[in-house]
Short mmCIF file of C-alpha atoms and ligand atoms in Angstrom, two decimals:
data_model
loop_
_atom_site.label_atom_id
_atom_site.label_comp_id
_atom_site.label_asym_id
_atom_site.label_seq_id
_atom_site.Cartn_x
_atom_site.Cartn_y
_atom_site.Cartn_z
CA MET A 41 0.47 -41.42 -30.34
CA LEU A 42 -0.80 -42.74 -26.96
CA ASN A 43 -1.50 -46.46 -26.59
CA SER A 44 -4.94 -47.65 -25.87
CA THR A 45 -4.40 -47.75 -22.06
CA GLU A 46 -3.34 -44.16 -21.95
CA MET A 47 -6.07 -43.18 -24.39
CA LEU A 48 -8.53 -44.66 -22.07
CA ARG A 49 -7.11 -42.73 -19.08
CA LEU A 50 -7.39 -39.53 -21.00
CA VAL A 51 -11.11 -40.14 -21.86
CA ARG A 52 -11.91 -41.37 -18.39
CA ALA A 53 -10.32 -38.11 -16.89
CA ALA A 54 -12.44 -36.11 -19.29
CA CYS A 55 -15.59 -37.87 -18.39
CA ASN A 56 -14.88 -37.59 -14.73
CA GLY A 57 -14.08 -33.92 -14.92
CA ASP A 58 -10.75 -34.61 -13.26
CA HIS A 59 -8.93 -31.50 -14.72
CA LEU A 60 -5.45 -32.25 -13.27
CA LYS A 61 -5.41 -35.73 -14.43
CA LEU A 62 -6.69 -34.58 -17.90
CA SER A 63 -3.94 -31.98 -18.11
CA GLN A 64 -1.35 -34.72 -17.48
CA GLN A 65 -2.78 -36.95 -20.08
CA ILE A 66 -3.09 -34.13 -22.59
CA ASP A 67 0.59 -33.31 -21.89
CA LEU A 68 1.41 -36.96 -22.61
CA LEU A 69 -0.38 -36.97 -25.81
CA ALA A 70 1.45 -33.77 -26.91
CA ASP A 71 4.78 -35.41 -25.85
CA SER A 72 3.93 -38.50 -27.90
CA VAL A 73 3.37 -36.66 -31.24
CA GLU A 74 5.83 -33.97 -30.81
CA LYS A 75 9.03 -34.55 -32.78
CA ALA A 76 11.85 -32.00 -32.63
CA LYS A 77 9.69 -28.89 -32.57
CA PRO A 78 6.23 -27.88 -31.44
CA THR A 79 3.68 -27.81 -34.12
CA ALA A 80 0.46 -26.01 -34.17
CA TYR A 81 -1.25 -29.13 -33.00
CA THR A 82 1.02 -29.75 -30.08
CA THR A 83 0.83 -26.10 -29.19
CA ASN A 84 -2.96 -26.22 -29.02
CA LEU A 85 -2.74 -29.41 -26.90
CA ARG A 86 -0.38 -27.64 -24.48
CA ARG A 87 -2.72 -24.83 -24.17
CA LEU A 88 -5.64 -27.11 -23.30
CA ALA A 89 -3.45 -28.88 -20.83
CA GLU A 90 -2.58 -25.58 -19.13
CA SER A 91 -6.17 -24.45 -19.08
CA GLU A 92 -7.16 -27.85 -17.54
CA ARG A 93 -4.31 -27.40 -14.92
CA GLU A 94 -5.54 -24.01 -13.98
CA LYS A 95 -9.09 -25.29 -13.64
CA GLY A 96 -8.01 -28.29 -11.54
CA LEU A 97 -5.92 -25.98 -9.32
CA ALA A 98 -8.66 -23.52 -8.82
CA VAL A 99 -10.88 -26.41 -7.55
CA ASN A 100 -8.11 -27.79 -5.39
CA ALA A 101 -6.39 -24.62 -4.21
CA SER A 102 -7.73 -24.49 -0.84
CA LEU A 103 -7.51 -28.29 -0.15
CA ALA A 104 -4.08 -28.85 -1.93
CA PRO A 105 -1.40 -30.12 0.22
CA VAL A 106 1.16 -27.37 -0.31
CA ASP A 107 2.86 -28.50 2.88
CA GLY A 108 6.24 -29.96 2.12
CA LEU A 109 6.74 -27.95 -0.91
CA THR A 110 7.97 -25.02 1.02
CA GLU A 111 9.63 -24.65 4.44
CA PRO A 112 9.92 -21.50 6.74
CA LEU A 113 12.84 -19.25 5.89
CA LEU A 114 14.65 -18.81 9.20
CA PRO A 115 14.81 -15.27 10.70
CA PRO A 116 18.22 -13.60 10.67
CA ASP A 117 20.73 -14.58 13.35
CA GLY A 118 20.34 -11.91 15.82
CA THR A 119 23.94 -12.17 17.08
CA HIS A 120 25.57 -11.70 13.66
CA LYS A 121 24.94 -8.82 11.30
CA PRO A 122 26.46 -9.01 7.79
CA VAL A 123 28.65 -6.36 6.47
CA TRP A 124 26.96 -5.20 3.32
CA ASP A 125 28.48 -2.95 0.70
CA LYS A 126 26.80 0.38 -0.02
CA THR A 127 24.88 -1.00 -3.06
CA VAL A 128 23.37 -3.85 -1.02
CA ARG A 129 22.55 -1.54 1.94
CA GLU A 130 20.74 1.01 -0.28
CA LEU A 131 18.86 -1.70 -2.19
CA LEU A 132 17.57 -3.22 1.15
CA ASP A 133 16.50 0.17 2.32
CA GLY A 134 14.84 0.91 -0.95
CA LEU A 135 12.98 -2.19 -1.15
CA VAL A 136 11.60 -1.90 2.37
CA ALA A 137 10.63 1.76 1.79
CA GLU A 138 8.79 1.06 -1.50
CA TYR A 139 6.95 -1.88 0.08
CA LYS A 140 5.92 0.15 3.05
CA LYS A 141 4.64 2.90 0.64
CA LEU A 142 2.78 0.48 -1.58
CA ASP A 143 -0.50 2.56 -1.44
CA VAL A 144 1.37 5.75 -2.51
CA LEU A 145 2.98 3.99 -5.40
CA THR A 146 -0.20 2.27 -6.63
CA ALA A 147 -2.07 5.43 -6.50
CA HIS A 148 0.35 6.58 -9.27
CA ASN A 149 0.14 3.26 -11.07
CA LEU A 150 3.44 2.04 -9.90
CA ALA A 151 4.34 -1.17 -8.12
CA PRO A 152 7.05 -1.69 -5.55
CA ARG A 153 9.97 -3.64 -6.92
CA ASN A 154 9.17 -7.17 -5.67
CA ARG A 155 10.99 -9.61 -7.98
CA ILE A 156 14.62 -9.93 -6.95
CA ILE A 157 17.31 -12.13 -8.34
CA LEU A 158 20.59 -12.49 -6.43
CA THR A 159 23.70 -14.10 -7.98
CA GLY A 160 27.04 -14.81 -6.40
CA ALA A 161 29.34 -17.53 -5.09
CA PRO A 162 28.19 -19.56 -2.12
CA GLY A 163 28.55 -17.80 1.15
CA THR A 164 28.13 -14.27 -0.22
CA GLY A 165 24.99 -13.67 1.81
CA LYS A 166 22.12 -14.45 -0.63
CA THR A 167 20.00 -16.46 1.86
CA THR A 168 20.92 -13.98 4.65
CA PHE A 169 19.66 -11.11 2.37
CA ALA A 170 16.26 -12.82 1.84
CA SER A 171 16.03 -13.52 5.44
CA ILE A 172 16.75 -9.92 6.48
CA LEU A 173 14.40 -8.43 3.84
CA SER A 174 11.49 -10.70 5.06
CA GLU A 175 12.23 -9.59 8.68
CA ARG A 176 12.40 -6.01 7.81
CA LEU A 177 9.23 -6.07 5.82
CA GLY A 178 7.41 -8.06 8.50
CA LEU A 179 6.56 -10.79 5.94
CA ASP A 180 6.68 -14.39 6.64
CA GLY A 181 9.33 -16.01 4.43
CA VAL A 182 9.09 -19.47 2.94
CA ILE A 183 11.71 -21.33 1.07
CA LEU A 184 10.81 -23.32 -1.92
CA ARG A 185 11.81 -26.98 -1.55
CA THR A 186 13.14 -27.54 -5.11
CA ASP A 187 13.80 -31.11 -4.42
CA ARG A 188 10.16 -31.79 -3.61
CA VAL A 189 8.75 -29.53 -6.21
CA ILE A 190 10.56 -31.15 -9.02
CA SER A 191 9.08 -34.43 -9.59
CA SER A 192 9.62 -37.29 -11.91
CA GLN A 193 5.98 -37.84 -12.31
CA LEU A 194 4.59 -36.24 -15.56
CA GLY A 195 2.76 -33.05 -14.89
CA LYS A 196 3.55 -33.08 -11.24
CA THR A 197 6.36 -30.50 -11.32
CA LEU A 198 4.00 -27.92 -13.08
CA THR A 199 1.23 -28.73 -10.46
CA ASN A 200 3.65 -28.22 -7.62
CA ILE A 201 4.83 -24.86 -9.00
CA ALA A 202 1.22 -23.72 -9.56
CA LEU A 203 0.33 -24.78 -6.05
CA VAL A 204 3.21 -22.86 -4.36
CA PHE A 205 2.44 -19.63 -6.26
CA ASP A 206 -1.40 -19.77 -5.81
CA ARG A 207 -0.77 -20.23 -2.09
CA LEU A 208 1.67 -17.37 -2.15
CA HIS A 209 -0.96 -15.18 -3.79
CA MET A 210 -3.40 -16.00 -0.89
CA GLU A 211 -0.94 -15.69 1.88
CA ARG A 212 1.07 -12.66 1.06
CA LYS A 213 4.55 -13.88 1.87
CA LEU A 214 8.13 -13.63 0.80
CA LEU A 215 8.98 -16.59 -1.39
CA PHE A 216 12.75 -17.48 -1.57
CA ILE A 217 13.87 -19.88 -4.39
CA ASP A 218 17.40 -21.02 -3.83
CA GLU A 219 19.27 -22.57 -6.76
CA CYS A 220 16.65 -20.96 -8.89
CA ASP A 221 18.61 -22.14 -12.02
CA MET A 222 16.94 -25.57 -11.50
CA LEU A 223 13.60 -24.00 -12.23
CA LEU A 224 14.59 -21.31 -14.60
CA ALA A 225 16.99 -23.41 -16.83
CA ARG A 226 17.75 -22.22 -20.26
CA ARG A 227 15.26 -23.62 -22.71
CA ASP A 228 17.64 -23.92 -25.50
CA ASN A 229 19.52 -26.67 -23.74
CA SER A 230 19.19 -29.73 -25.97
CA HIS A 231 19.51 -32.14 -22.91
CA ASP A 232 16.50 -30.45 -21.35
CA VAL A 233 13.52 -32.50 -20.86
CA ALA A 234 10.11 -31.06 -22.25
CA GLU A 235 8.65 -31.12 -18.74
CA MET A 236 11.35 -28.88 -17.44
CA ARG A 237 10.99 -26.37 -20.34
CA ARG A 238 7.31 -26.21 -19.42
CA ALA A 239 8.30 -25.69 -15.77
CA THR A 240 10.58 -22.73 -16.72
CA ASN A 241 7.58 -21.34 -18.85
CA LEU A 242 5.20 -21.62 -15.86
CA VAL A 243 7.67 -20.05 -13.33
CA LEU A 244 8.15 -17.09 -15.82
CA GLN A 245 4.45 -16.80 -16.10
CA LYS A 246 4.11 -16.88 -12.45
CA ILE A 247 6.84 -14.27 -11.94
CA ASP A 248 4.92 -12.04 -14.46
CA THR A 249 1.60 -12.33 -12.40
CA LEU A 250 3.19 -11.87 -8.98
CA PRO A 251 0.91 -9.67 -6.87
CA ASP A 252 2.31 -6.44 -5.63
CA ASP A 253 2.32 -7.39 -1.96
CA CYS A 254 4.24 -10.45 -2.36
CA ILE A 255 8.04 -10.73 -2.66
CA LEU A 256 10.01 -13.17 -4.64
CA VAL A 257 13.72 -13.55 -4.08
CA CYS A 258 15.51 -15.98 -6.39
CA ALA A 259 19.17 -16.87 -5.85
CA THR A 260 21.75 -18.90 -7.86
CA ASN A 261 25.49 -19.30 -8.03
CA MET A 262 25.07 -20.62 -11.61
CA SER A 263 23.78 -17.60 -13.45
CA SER A 264 25.06 -18.89 -16.84
CA LEU A 265 22.36 -21.69 -16.57
CA ILE A 266 19.44 -19.29 -16.36
CA ASP A 267 17.14 -18.79 -19.27
CA ARG A 268 17.86 -15.39 -20.99
CA ALA A 269 14.15 -14.56 -20.98
CA ALA A 270 14.12 -14.83 -17.19
CA TRP A 271 16.33 -11.83 -16.50
CA ARG A 272 14.20 -9.09 -17.72
CA ARG A 273 11.31 -10.47 -15.48
CA PHE A 274 13.17 -9.45 -12.40
CA ASP A 275 12.97 -5.81 -11.18
CA VAL A 276 16.29 -6.15 -9.32
CA ARG A 277 19.29 -8.14 -10.40
CA VAL A 278 22.10 -8.12 -7.83
CA HIS A 279 25.45 -9.64 -8.03
CA MET A 280 26.80 -10.38 -4.46
CA THR A 281 30.50 -9.87 -5.10
CA LEU A 282 33.35 -11.55 -3.04
CA PRO A 283 34.77 -8.84 -0.75
CA ASP A 284 37.86 -6.78 -1.67
CA LYS A 285 40.58 -6.33 0.91
CA ALA A 286 39.07 -3.42 2.73
CA THR A 287 35.65 -5.15 2.99
CA SER A 288 37.34 -8.41 4.05
CA ARG A 289 39.08 -6.58 6.89
CA LEU A 290 35.80 -4.90 7.80
CA ILE A 291 34.10 -8.35 7.92
CA ILE A 292 36.89 -9.79 10.27
CA MET A 293 37.06 -7.00 12.56
CA HIS A 294 33.26 -6.78 12.79
CA ARG A 295 33.03 -10.45 13.69
CA LEU A 296 35.69 -10.16 16.37
CA LYS A 297 33.61 -7.25 17.84
CA GLU A 298 30.47 -9.35 17.80
CA LEU A 299 32.24 -12.07 19.65
CA ASN A 300 33.93 -9.73 22.05
CA ILE A 301 37.38 -11.15 21.22
CA GLN A 302 40.63 -9.10 20.80
CA ALA A 303 43.21 -9.88 18.16
CA ASP A 304 46.76 -8.68 18.22
CA VAL A 305 46.80 -7.46 14.79
CA GLN A 306 46.42 -4.26 12.87
CA PRO A 307 43.68 -4.24 10.16
CA LEU A 308 46.51 -3.72 7.62
CA ASP A 309 48.02 -7.01 8.61
CA ILE A 310 45.05 -8.67 7.18
CA ASP A 311 45.73 -9.22 3.53
CA ILE A 312 42.88 -11.28 2.07
CA GLU A 313 40.45 -10.79 -0.67
CA ASP A 314 38.04 -12.70 -2.87
CA VAL A 315 37.25 -15.13 -0.19
CA SER A 316 33.55 -15.49 0.83
CA PRO A 317 32.29 -13.76 3.95
CA ALA A 318 31.06 -17.08 5.11
CA LEU A 319 34.69 -18.41 5.22
CA LEU A 320 36.07 -15.29 6.67
CA VAL A 321 33.54 -15.45 9.61
CA GLN A 322 34.06 -19.17 10.00
CA THR A 323 37.89 -18.57 10.35
CA VAL A 324 37.36 -15.92 13.02
CA ASP A 325 34.98 -18.16 14.84
CA ASN A 326 37.39 -20.92 14.92
CA LEU A 327 40.25 -18.91 15.94
CA SER A 328 38.12 -17.48 18.81
CA ARG A 329 37.06 -21.01 20.03
CA LYS A 330 40.66 -22.00 20.06
CA THR A 331 41.75 -18.88 21.98
CA LEU A 332 38.93 -19.00 24.50
CA ILE A 333 39.62 -22.67 25.29
CA SER A 334 43.24 -21.87 25.85
CA GLY A 335 42.08 -19.45 28.57
CA SER A 336 42.61 -16.21 26.77
CA GLU A 337 40.45 -13.60 25.04
CA THR A 338 43.00 -12.30 22.69
CA ILE A 339 44.05 -14.12 19.47
CA PRO A 340 47.75 -14.36 19.17
CA THR A 341 49.18 -12.65 16.05
CA ASP A 342 50.87 -15.74 14.56
CA LEU A 343 47.81 -17.88 15.05
CA PHE A 344 45.82 -15.21 13.35
CA VAL A 345 48.14 -14.64 10.38
CA ASN A 346 48.75 -18.40 9.86
CA ALA A 347 44.94 -19.11 9.78
CA PHE A 348 44.25 -16.48 7.17
CA ASN A 349 47.24 -17.69 5.10
CA SER A 350 45.91 -21.18 5.24
CA LEU A 351 42.43 -20.05 4.06
CA LYS A 352 44.01 -17.98 1.31
CA MET A 353 45.87 -21.22 0.22
CA GLU A 354 42.93 -23.31 0.50
CA VAL A 355 40.79 -21.00 -1.64
CA SER A 356 43.45 -20.49 -4.37
CA ASN A 357 43.89 -24.30 -4.60
CA GLN A 358 40.09 -24.89 -5.14
N1 LIG B 660 28.37 -9.70 3.93
C1 LIG B 660 28.59 -10.50 4.94
N2 LIG B 660 29.06 -10.05 6.03
C2 LIG B 660 29.28 -10.86 7.14
N3 LIG B 660 28.93 -12.21 7.10
C3 LIG B 660 28.41 -12.73 5.94
C4 LIG B 660 28.11 -11.85 4.83
N4 LIG B 660 27.67 -12.55 3.84
C5 LIG B 660 27.49 -13.85 4.38
N5 LIG B 660 27.93 -13.97 5.62
C6 LIG B 660 28.08 -15.18 6.48
O1 LIG B 660 27.99 -16.19 5.73
C7 LIG B 660 27.07 -17.08 6.09
C8 LIG B 660 26.56 -17.85 4.93
O2 LIG B 660 25.73 -16.82 4.17
P1 LIG B 660 24.58 -17.20 3.13
O3 LIG B 660 23.53 -16.01 3.35
O4 LIG B 660 24.00 -18.61 3.49
O5 LIG B 660 25.36 -17.28 1.90
P2 LIG B 660 24.69 -17.82 0.45
O6 LIG B 660 23.24 -17.95 0.64
O7 LIG B 660 25.09 -16.75 -0.55
O8 LIG B 660 25.45 -19.07 0.16
C9 LIG B 660 26.05 -16.21 6.90
O9 LIG B 660 25.47 -17.09 8.07
C10 LIG B 660 26.94 -15.31 7.54
O10 LIG B 660 27.45 -15.66 8.71
MG1 LIG B 661 22.11 -19.78 0.37
#
């Protein structure tokens, strides 16, 4: 049960019509009486808390300081185009086409696919995908600041999530949630705190009610941590794979071309796979810097082969 000070806070919030405060205090009351599992009583309390939160947010929505909870998603780097595999290319084209034909689809009671989850190792292009999609749709992109949204103050995380989504509904944007496993964590995890379980519930509910003209892109490299119920909420689930040998060669050759640098190697001399595109591009960039500084525009074969062998070693030792 709540102690007398907390009880007084709850009553005061109710008397003052302070919905957000009241919702926090009701959550606290539910926490204080809930043992291992929710009971009918605590479930009812949670519902009341949720309804008070919604009321509070409706009052505050236009005034609420959502600033700081998101930051702009940077537009794609115009000097570097990713080499996507066919699946990813077709997916991007499909999403753009559907969004542009929103009216046609809605006239037939269909909505464009607008809830996307990308999984894959770091450096496989998840953020780049979100950024390119936002540019191609002509929609401003924002990144959720998970570090700011998740708060240690009771009820604040839920309020922050609701604020971000309410603002998204009003502003028609692309929302990118990186490391979404933090907000969509498995609810069966015994170490989980009640507040984070409720956060996952709220994000799932917000995904369900996402307007057709907003886009949500979630990304994670820890897909095993994601709540099972979350998967089916997404219209598109894509795993960004590490490139095979042929694709790795393409990425390397493509990058050399972008930089206008020659390499004294045949594509078949490049024998590397399962290394992230980010590392491949970084290695080409480093080789190119070295070469240019030495006064040449052609990377010598031994330098090239050694650099990719070292990269292979480095990755296999990780
Ligand atoms: N398919 C790709 N082809 C070429 N470069 C890529 C590709 N995917 C990623 N990159 C490079 O890797 C960098 C990091 O990509 P990023 O989108 O941040 O990966 P992630 O979000 O999956 O960690 C990008 O700036 C880009 O230079
Ligand atoms: Mg990223």
